[in-house]
């Protein structure tokens, strides 16, 4: 029996594997391939009011009204990889 699992919140895909590392990589690949647009709303909530991960001082706006991009408008840093890492990490479940 597989021990770790990730259920995609945007479609019916489930990733199962014996290790969390495998689930994490496969889940990230799935989300990058199919759900980058849907994740923007989640990103806006998660990063709204927070600074860019590149420590340039830019603070992401709260909400998605102005259209949220993963790339920092001040320094150009792509904040999607660290966001995706956190998003997947908190959604991996250990099956018992």
Short mmCIF file of C-alpha atoms in Angstrom, two decimals:
data_model
loop_
_atom_site.label_atom_id
_atom_site.label_comp_id
_atom_site.label_asym_id
_atom_site.label_seq_id
_atom_site.Cartn_x
_atom_site.Cartn_y
_atom_site.Cartn_z
CA UNK A 1 0.00 0.00 0.00
CA UNK A 2 1.21 3.50 -0.83
CA UNK A 3 2.00 5.60 2.20
CA UNK A 4 1.77 9.19 0.94
CA UNK A 5 -0.88 10.92 -1.13
CA UNK A 6 -1.72 14.26 -2.76
CA UNK A 7 -5.25 15.01 -3.99
CA UNK A 8 -5.41 17.81 -6.54
CA UNK A 9 -7.90 20.48 -5.47
CA UNK A 10 -8.53 21.45 -9.09
CA UNK A 11 -9.24 18.10 -10.74
CA UNK A 12 -9.64 14.41 -9.91
CA UNK A 13 -5.93 13.55 -10.02
CA UNK A 14 -4.45 11.75 -7.03
CA UNK A 15 -0.72 11.16 -6.65
CA UNK A 16 0.25 8.15 -4.52
CA UNK A 17 3.76 6.93 -3.70
CA UNK A 18 5.77 5.19 -1.02
CA UNK A 19 7.72 8.36 -0.18
CA UNK A 20 6.71 11.96 0.39
CA UNK A 21 9.56 13.12 -1.86
CA UNK A 22 8.14 11.27 -4.88
CA UNK A 23 4.63 12.57 -4.19
CA UNK A 24 5.98 16.12 -3.84
CA UNK A 25 7.81 16.05 -7.19
CA UNK A 26 4.92 14.44 -9.08
CA UNK A 27 2.35 16.79 -7.53
CA UNK A 28 4.47 19.85 -8.40
CA UNK A 29 4.86 18.61 -11.98
CA UNK A 30 1.09 18.08 -12.27
CA UNK A 31 0.26 21.54 -10.91
CA UNK A 32 2.86 23.25 -13.11
CA UNK A 33 1.55 21.45 -16.20
CA UNK A 34 -2.18 21.90 -15.64
CA UNK A 35 -3.09 24.42 -12.92
CA UNK A 36 -0.79 27.47 -12.94
CA UNK A 37 -3.74 29.77 -13.68
CA UNK A 38 -5.98 28.31 -10.97
CA UNK A 39 -3.19 28.64 -8.43
CA UNK A 40 -3.05 32.45 -8.92
CA UNK A 41 -6.01 32.96 -6.58
CA UNK A 42 -4.39 30.77 -3.94
CA UNK A 43 -1.11 32.66 -4.46
CA UNK A 44 -2.89 36.00 -4.01
CA UNK A 45 -4.29 34.87 -0.67
CA UNK A 46 -1.06 33.20 0.49
CA UNK A 47 1.33 35.97 -0.60
CA UNK A 48 -1.00 38.98 -0.25
CA UNK A 49 0.59 41.39 2.21
CA UNK A 50 3.88 39.45 2.15
CA UNK A 51 7.21 40.53 0.73
CA UNK A 52 8.83 39.07 -2.36
CA UNK A 53 11.02 36.05 -1.51
CA UNK A 54 13.98 37.90 -3.04
CA UNK A 55 14.00 40.48 -0.19
CA UNK A 56 13.68 43.43 -2.59
CA UNK A 57 11.07 45.08 -0.37
CA UNK A 58 8.09 44.66 -2.72
CA UNK A 59 4.90 43.70 -0.90
CA UNK A 60 2.30 41.74 -2.85
CA UNK A 61 -1.16 43.34 -2.79
CA UNK A 62 -4.02 41.69 -0.94
CA UNK A 63 -6.59 40.10 -3.22
CA UNK A 64 -6.65 39.43 -6.93
CA UNK A 65 -8.46 42.54 -8.14
CA UNK A 66 -5.45 43.99 -9.93
CA UNK A 67 -4.33 40.68 -11.38
CA UNK A 68 -1.64 38.85 -9.50
CA UNK A 69 1.52 37.62 -11.17
CA UNK A 70 4.11 35.28 -9.69
CA UNK A 71 6.96 37.44 -10.95
CA UNK A 72 7.86 40.39 -8.75
CA UNK A 73 7.28 43.68 -10.59
CA UNK A 74 10.18 45.29 -8.71
CA UNK A 75 13.04 42.80 -9.11
CA UNK A 76 11.67 40.18 -11.54
CA UNK A 77 12.06 37.30 -9.07
CA UNK A 78 9.81 34.32 -9.85
CA UNK A 79 7.92 33.59 -6.62
CA UNK A 80 6.07 30.60 -8.10
CA UNK A 81 8.63 27.86 -7.19
CA UNK A 82 8.74 28.65 -3.44
CA UNK A 83 4.96 29.10 -3.36
CA UNK A 84 4.42 25.79 -5.15
CA UNK A 85 6.82 24.05 -2.76
CA UNK A 86 4.82 25.29 0.26
CA UNK A 87 1.47 24.59 -1.37
CA UNK A 88 2.33 20.95 -2.10
CA UNK A 89 4.10 20.38 1.23
CA UNK A 90 1.01 21.27 3.26
CA UNK A 91 -1.28 19.08 1.15
CA UNK A 92 0.60 15.78 1.25
CA UNK A 93 -1.19 13.30 3.47
CA UNK A 94 0.27 10.22 5.10
CA UNK A 95 -1.97 7.22 4.70
CA UNK A 96 -2.26 4.91 7.68
#
